[in-house]
Every structure is written in C-alpha cells, then in structure tokens.
C-alpha cells in the first residue's frame, strides 16, 4: 500500500541518536553509525522524530510500504515500561489518531496492562475512554433454538461494531462473511438482523458525518490483510452520500491488494431493500 512514512537522508545523518527516544514505536535504530528505519510495520508516518534531528536528516514521504501495525507495535512497546507506553499514547493523541489510540488501549486491556495515559481531546466521549468496557472485544455465541412466540433474536456475533473501535486483528474476522453497513441502515430496514446480519460479522460507520474516512480505509486494509474474508456485503441507504460506504470498501480492497466478492444492498428511505 502507499502511505506516509519517514525517510532518512544518510548523507546528513550523523548517527547522534537524538531521534531514537522520540520513536517509542521502535521503528528507528542506530546501525553502522546511522539512524535506520528497521521496519515499515513500526513507522506510523506521523514524524515525531523529525523535530529532534539536529541535521534535518529525517523527512516524511509517501511511498509503497507495509501497513502500520499498531498491535505489533504494542507488543514491542509494553516491554519498555510505563514511560514508553505513555509516550506512545500521548504521541497518538497529539496527532489525533484516535483509531490507533483505541487499538493500543485495547491491546493493553486484553493483556491486563494498566493504561498510563488518558487521551484529552476537547470532545472526549465516554465511548473512547481507555477504561470503557464498550471498547473491549467480545465474541457472541448464538443459540438458534427459540420458542414459539419468542421475540426475533439478535444476530450480532461480535462487539464492538463501530469501525473506529474495532481491533483489526480480532479473531472474529477469520474466514468471515463481512457486513459493512452505514449507520442508518439498521434503523431503516426492519429485517436487518434476519436478512443482512445473520451469519455475518458487522462493521458500521457513516460516510457523510464521520471525519476520519482515510483512517477507516486503513482499518479495513488491515482486516483484509490479516484475515481471509470470504465475502463482503455492503449495505447503505439510497441517498447519494451514503454510497460512500462502497467507495471506502473498494479503496481498502485496492490498497490491500486482494479481491473479495462484494454484494451490495441498497435500503430505501421507506424501508425497502434492493440489490
């Protein structure tokens, strides 16, 4: 995939090491007297190391690179202690990368590691608080047997479902049939659970109101890269702005370099459905 990533000018680099402490992700090391980018997976491309280079040897460019892997970065960071974990979380918060921040927190929670820093965005929501149980991943086992007269069951197979909160490495995506839905679809279509959600893993977002569409594309790229997805059902409203759901999916497939069948479902504002 093509993304932002740092470049080191070896002619300017003196190997002073000033950049190393400002890369808690572990992407930089001093090797043979020069700062080196040791792995694309560890470089988020946000450039925290640039300001501390006295020689101006570091810049950010756009090039083909492996997708940044927040989960793998956290495996490296946690061994370095609370101070480094805090620096990494502050770094993500400063650059408003709450998608990566929430994945880092999810890693800490999954491994029972205290969260040493809480993001302080001006409009902080309870759903993005590091200790919020709403972001903890769950797999839901469904019993298909129901009694006569029982209410229609939920077909939800995992939690969370909002794309910003999802951990792309979650095992629920292995060999999954994926449903990518706009936020309004479940409200408009009465048979959402039975017709669309059953036997599928759900992610949802709003292509019109959500601000970090590029971040959503990268989350889907990671899902498509880390897992075998059998099919993708795209469900959106008939209004023009909602068709952006398919655009996001197609961009992610292109960047991930994979070909997965897409089934498109359009929901009318009156609650109907058409292919």
One Martini backbone bead per residue (centre of mass of N, CA, C, O) as a GRO file, in nm:
protein
  275
    1UNK     BB    1   0.102   0.032   0.013
    2UNK     BB    2   0.029   0.380   0.019
    3UNK     BB    3   0.222   0.593   0.247
    4UNK     BB    4   0.325   0.742   0.523
    5UNK     BB    5   0.687   0.790   0.567
    6UNK     BB    6   1.001   0.776   0.658
    7UNK     BB    7   1.315   0.953   0.578
    8UNK     BB    8   1.673   0.895   0.551
    9UNK     BB    9   1.954   1.096   0.524
   10UNK     BB   10   2.270   0.969   0.517
   11UNK     BB   11   2.440   1.229   0.459
   12UNK     BB   12   2.323   1.383   0.726
   13UNK     BB   13   2.361   1.158   0.914
   14UNK     BB   14   2.545   1.107   1.240
   15UNK     BB   15   2.433   0.914   1.474
   16UNK     BB   16   2.330   1.057   1.751
   17UNK     BB   17   2.018   0.959   1.853
   18UNK     BB   18   1.788   1.181   1.900
   19UNK     BB   19   1.539   1.014   1.765
   20UNK     BB   20   1.487   0.758   1.940
   21UNK     BB   21   1.306   0.860   2.188
   22UNK     BB   22   1.077   0.966   1.962
   23UNK     BB   23   1.040   0.630   1.904
   24UNK     BB   24   0.844   0.413   2.069
   25UNK     BB   25   0.784   0.203   1.832
   26UNK     BB   26   1.081   0.104   1.708
   27UNK     BB   27   1.175   0.204   1.405
   28UNK     BB   28   1.451   0.298   1.532
   29UNK     BB   29   1.808   0.263   1.462
   30UNK     BB   30   2.148   0.224   1.532
   31UNK     BB   31   2.339   0.152   1.230
   32UNK     BB   32   2.644   0.199   1.136
   33UNK     BB   33   2.611   0.517   1.230
   34UNK     BB   34   2.292   0.507   1.162
   35UNK     BB   35   1.980   0.585   1.102
   36UNK     BB   36   1.715   0.334   1.101
   37UNK     BB   37   1.462   0.173   0.930
   38UNK     BB   38   1.352  -0.145   1.041
   39UNK     BB   39   1.021  -0.099   1.002
   40UNK     BB   40   0.720  -0.035   0.859
   41UNK     BB   41   0.528  -0.143   1.086
   42UNK     BB   42   0.644   0.092   1.306
   43UNK     BB   43   0.561   0.329   1.108
   44UNK     BB   44   0.321   0.600   1.121
   45UNK     BB   45   0.414   0.888   0.978
   46UNK     BB   46   0.409   1.145   1.199
   47UNK     BB   47   0.707   1.262   1.283
   48UNK     BB   48   0.842   1.283   1.581
   49UNK     BB   49   1.158   1.274   1.487
   50UNK     BB   50   1.215   1.540   1.330
   51UNK     BB   51   1.255   1.772   1.558
   52UNK     BB   52   1.531   1.613   1.682
   53UNK     BB   53   1.694   1.667   1.425
   54UNK     BB   54   1.986   1.859   1.378
   55UNK     BB   55   2.019   1.787   1.043
   56UNK     BB   56   1.760   1.723   0.872
   57UNK     BB   57   1.736   1.391   0.791
   58UNK     BB   58   1.419   1.396   0.833
   59UNK     BB   59   1.132   1.272   0.656
   60UNK     BB   60   0.817   1.281   0.484
   61UNK     BB   61   0.672   1.030   0.281
   62UNK     BB   62   0.537   0.875  -0.014
   63UNK     BB   63   0.500   0.514  -0.015
   64UNK     BB   64   0.564   0.200  -0.041
   65UNK     BB   65   0.412   0.007   0.232
   66UNK     BB   66   0.360  -0.139   0.502
   67UNK     BB   67   0.134  -0.166   0.724
   68UNK     BB   68   0.059  -0.038   1.005
   69UNK     BB   69   0.109  -0.208   1.340
   70UNK     BB   70  -0.021  -0.161   1.644
   71UNK     BB   71  -0.010  -0.439   1.775
   72UNK     BB   72   0.297  -0.488   1.727
   73UNK     BB   73   0.397  -0.237   1.869
   74UNK     BB   74   0.288  -0.313   2.153
   75UNK     BB   75   0.469  -0.558   2.195
   76UNK     BB   76   0.725  -0.376   2.214
   77UNK     BB   77   0.647  -0.151   2.425
   78UNK     BB   78   0.572  -0.304   2.696
   79UNK     BB   79   0.880  -0.383   2.763
   80UNK     BB   80   0.956  -0.061   2.834
   81UNK     BB   81   0.718   0.057   2.985
   82UNK     BB   82   0.525   0.320   3.097
   83UNK     BB   83   0.673   0.560   2.963
   84UNK     BB   84   0.649   0.454   2.670
   85UNK     BB   85   0.349   0.415   2.658
   86UNK     BB   86   0.278   0.709   2.717
   87UNK     BB   87   0.428   0.835   2.475
   88UNK     BB   88   0.260   0.691   2.261
   89UNK     BB   89  -0.023   0.795   2.340
   90UNK     BB   90   0.045   1.096   2.319
   91UNK     BB   91   0.121   1.087   2.022
   92UNK     BB   92  -0.160   1.000   1.915
   93UNK     BB   93  -0.321   1.231   2.042
   94UNK     BB   94  -0.172   1.475   1.912
   95UNK     BB   95  -0.253   1.346   1.610
   96UNK     BB   96  -0.549   1.232   1.615
   97UNK     BB   97  -0.520   0.893   1.653
   98UNK     BB   98  -0.781   0.722   1.775
   99UNK     BB   99  -0.768   0.453   1.632
  100UNK     BB  100  -0.487   0.376   1.747
  101UNK     BB  101  -0.536   0.432   2.043
  102UNK     BB  102  -0.765   0.217   2.082
  103UNK     BB  103  -0.585  -0.024   2.005
  104UNK     BB  104  -0.378   0.011   2.228
  105UNK     BB  105  -0.578  -0.017   2.462
  106UNK     BB  106  -0.685  -0.296   2.384
  107UNK     BB  107  -0.419  -0.438   2.432
  108UNK     BB  108  -0.388  -0.372   2.731
  109UNK     BB  109  -0.655  -0.501   2.823
  110UNK     BB  110  -0.604  -0.792   2.712
  111UNK     BB  111  -0.316  -0.789   2.902
  112UNK     BB  112  -0.351  -0.647   3.181
  113UNK     BB  113  -0.263  -0.337   3.132
  114UNK     BB  114  -0.212  -0.045   3.235
  115UNK     BB  115  -0.327   0.282   3.174
  116UNK     BB  116  -0.110   0.575   3.172
  117UNK     BB  117  -0.315   0.721   2.961
  118UNK     BB  118  -0.542   0.991   2.878
  119UNK     BB  119  -0.721   1.120   2.657
  120UNK     BB  120  -0.770   1.501   2.576
  121UNK     BB  121  -1.002   1.569   2.416
  122UNK     BB  122  -1.246   1.819   2.380
  123UNK     BB  123  -1.464   1.561   2.296
  124UNK     BB  124  -1.482   1.347   2.500
  125UNK     BB  125  -1.587   1.018   2.510
  126UNK     BB  126  -1.691   0.744   2.683
  127UNK     BB  127  -1.621   0.546   2.429
  128UNK     BB  128  -1.290   0.646   2.450
  129UNK     BB  129  -1.226   0.542   2.707
  130UNK     BB  130  -0.986   0.326   2.821
  131UNK     BB  131  -1.205   0.187   3.047
  132UNK     BB  132  -1.417   0.109   2.844
  133UNK     BB  133  -1.624  -0.168   2.783
  134UNK     BB  134  -1.713  -0.088   2.481
  135UNK     BB  135  -1.407  -0.176   2.359
  136UNK     BB  136  -1.433  -0.463   2.430
  137UNK     BB  137  -1.392  -0.767   2.305
  138UNK     BB  138  -1.657  -0.983   2.163
  139UNK     BB  139  -1.797  -1.303   2.151
  140UNK     BB  140  -2.106  -1.429   2.012
  141UNK     BB  141  -2.324  -1.684   2.107
  142UNK     BB  142  -2.571  -1.857   1.925
  143UNK     BB  143  -2.906  -1.969   1.968
  144UNK     BB  144  -3.136  -2.104   1.733
  145UNK     BB  145  -3.329  -2.167   1.961
  146UNK     BB  146  -3.688  -2.100   1.970
  147UNK     BB  147  -3.977  -2.014   2.082
  148UNK     BB  148  -4.290  -1.963   2.071
  149UNK     BB  149  -4.328  -1.613   2.051
  150UNK     BB  150  -4.059  -1.516   2.029
  151UNK     BB  151  -3.844  -1.296   1.984
  152UNK     BB  152  -3.638  -1.169   1.777
  153UNK     BB  153  -3.321  -1.228   1.733
  154UNK     BB  154  -3.008  -1.163   1.766
  155UNK     BB  155  -2.717  -1.154   1.518
  156UNK     BB  156  -2.488  -1.075   1.687
  157UNK     BB  157  -2.123  -1.175   1.695
  158UNK     BB  158  -1.996  -0.890   1.796
  159UNK     BB  159  -1.759  -0.681   1.991
  160UNK     BB  160  -1.741  -0.426   1.836
  161UNK     BB  161  -1.877  -0.226   1.538
  162UNK     BB  162  -1.734   0.024   1.524
  163UNK     BB  163  -1.472   0.099   1.327
  164UNK     BB  164  -1.301   0.273   1.531
  165UNK     BB  165  -1.306   0.024   1.765
  166UNK     BB  166  -1.166  -0.184   1.602
  167UNK     BB  167  -0.981  -0.484   1.589
  168UNK     BB  168  -0.821  -0.616   1.318
  169UNK     BB  169  -0.709  -0.887   1.489
  170UNK     BB  170  -0.964  -1.015   1.535
  171UNK     BB  171  -1.091  -1.345   1.516
  172UNK     BB  172  -1.379  -1.286   1.385
  173UNK     BB  173  -1.242  -1.248   1.080
  174UNK     BB  174  -1.207  -1.538   1.035
  175UNK     BB  175  -1.367  -1.655   0.774
  176UNK     BB  176  -1.556  -1.414   0.695
  177UNK     BB  177  -1.864  -1.258   0.669
  178UNK     BB  178  -1.901  -0.927   0.570
  179UNK     BB  179  -2.057  -0.632   0.719
  180UNK     BB  180  -2.102  -0.313   0.561
  181UNK     BB  181  -2.249  -0.040   0.735
  182UNK     BB  182  -2.451   0.199   0.773
  183UNK     BB  183  -2.598   0.357   1.038
  184UNK     BB  184  -2.908   0.368   0.915
  185UNK     BB  185  -2.998   0.084   0.827
  186UNK     BB  186  -3.116  -0.052   1.095
  187UNK     BB  187  -3.353   0.165   1.111
  188UNK     BB  188  -3.488   0.124   0.819
  189UNK     BB  189  -3.449  -0.198   0.838
  190UNK     BB  190  -3.639  -0.441   0.985
  191UNK     BB  191  -3.459  -0.708   0.863
  192UNK     BB  192  -3.157  -0.686   0.938
  193UNK     BB  193  -3.088  -0.944   1.098
  194UNK     BB  194  -3.207  -1.170   0.908
  195UNK     BB  195  -3.093  -1.059   0.615
  196UNK     BB  196  -2.789  -0.935   0.693
  197UNK     BB  197  -2.649  -1.035   0.978
  198UNK     BB  198  -2.663  -1.322   0.943
  199UNK     BB  199  -2.352  -1.476   0.956
  200UNK     BB  200  -2.216  -1.195   1.025
  201UNK     BB  201  -1.973  -0.944   1.033
  202UNK     BB  202  -1.975  -0.623   1.186
  203UNK     BB  203  -1.949  -0.294   1.028
  204UNK     BB  204  -1.971   0.063   1.108
  205UNK     BB  205  -2.062   0.379   0.934
  206UNK     BB  206  -2.030   0.730   0.829
  207UNK     BB  207  -1.959   0.888   0.521
  208UNK     BB  208  -2.054   1.191   0.607
  209UNK     BB  209  -1.983   1.247   0.935
  210UNK     BB  210  -1.726   1.115   0.935
  211UNK     BB  211  -1.383   1.221   0.937
  212UNK     BB  212  -1.199   0.932   0.918
  213UNK     BB  213  -1.184   0.779   0.631
  214UNK     BB  214  -0.887   0.700   0.598
  215UNK     BB  215  -0.881   0.536   0.860
  216UNK     BB  216  -1.093   0.328   0.771
  217UNK     BB  217  -0.939   0.216   0.535
  218UNK     BB  218  -0.697   0.108   0.708
  219UNK     BB  219  -0.857  -0.089   0.878
  220UNK     BB  220  -0.954  -0.262   0.637
  221UNK     BB  221  -0.677  -0.333   0.533
  222UNK     BB  222  -0.600  -0.498   0.783
  223UNK     BB  223  -0.824  -0.704   0.767
  224UNK     BB  224  -0.756  -0.804   0.472
  225UNK     BB  225  -0.457  -0.886   0.553
  226UNK     BB  226  -0.507  -1.075   0.824
  227UNK     BB  227  -0.757  -1.199   0.661
  228UNK     BB  228  -1.004  -1.422   0.556
  229UNK     BB  229  -1.243  -1.304   0.332
  230UNK     BB  230  -1.519  -1.417   0.167
  231UNK     BB  231  -1.730  -1.174   0.208
  232UNK     BB  232  -1.901  -0.862   0.103
  233UNK     BB  233  -2.148  -0.663   0.256
  234UNK     BB  234  -2.310  -0.374   0.128
  235UNK     BB  235  -2.487  -0.129   0.331
  236UNK     BB  236  -2.710   0.129   0.209
  237UNK     BB  237  -2.844   0.408   0.134
  238UNK     BB  238  -3.001   0.585  -0.133
  239UNK     BB  239  -2.844   0.813  -0.071
  240UNK     BB  240  -2.565   0.945  -0.210
  241UNK     BB  241  -2.368   0.968   0.042
  242UNK     BB  242  -2.392   0.651   0.120
  243UNK     BB  243  -2.213   0.528  -0.118
  244UNK     BB  244  -1.933   0.557   0.036
  245UNK     BB  245  -1.908   0.271   0.144
  246UNK     BB  246  -1.803   0.140  -0.115
  247UNK     BB  247  -1.558   0.315  -0.157
  248UNK     BB  248  -1.406   0.226   0.097
  249UNK     BB  249  -1.389  -0.074   0.026
  250UNK     BB  250  -1.245  -0.046  -0.250
  251UNK     BB  251  -0.994   0.099  -0.145
  252UNK     BB  252  -0.905  -0.125   0.051
  253UNK     BB  253  -0.873  -0.351  -0.158
  254UNK     BB  254  -0.660  -0.207  -0.328
  255UNK     BB  255  -0.445  -0.166  -0.098
  256UNK     BB  256  -0.442  -0.481  -0.019
  257UNK     BB  257  -0.455  -0.669  -0.281
  258UNK     BB  258  -0.760  -0.777  -0.299
  259UNK     BB  259  -1.025  -1.026  -0.386
  260UNK     BB  260  -1.364  -0.957  -0.298
  261UNK     BB  261  -1.676  -1.021  -0.286
  262UNK     BB  262  -1.956  -0.804  -0.366
  263UNK     BB  263  -2.253  -0.719  -0.185
  264UNK     BB  264  -2.525  -0.510  -0.269
  265UNK     BB  265  -2.731  -0.298  -0.048
  266UNK     BB  266  -3.032  -0.107  -0.082
  267UNK     BB  267  -3.188   0.137   0.119
  268UNK     BB  268  -3.479   0.278   0.168
  269UNK     BB  269  -3.649   0.532   0.329
  270UNK     BB  270  -3.910   0.321   0.353
  271UNK     BB  271  -3.761   0.015   0.400
  272UNK     BB  272  -3.640  -0.104   0.160
  273UNK     BB  273  -3.497  -0.344  -0.084
  274UNK     BB  274  -3.199  -0.351  -0.301
  275UNK     BB  275  -2.950  -0.465  -0.537
   0.00000   0.00000   0.00000
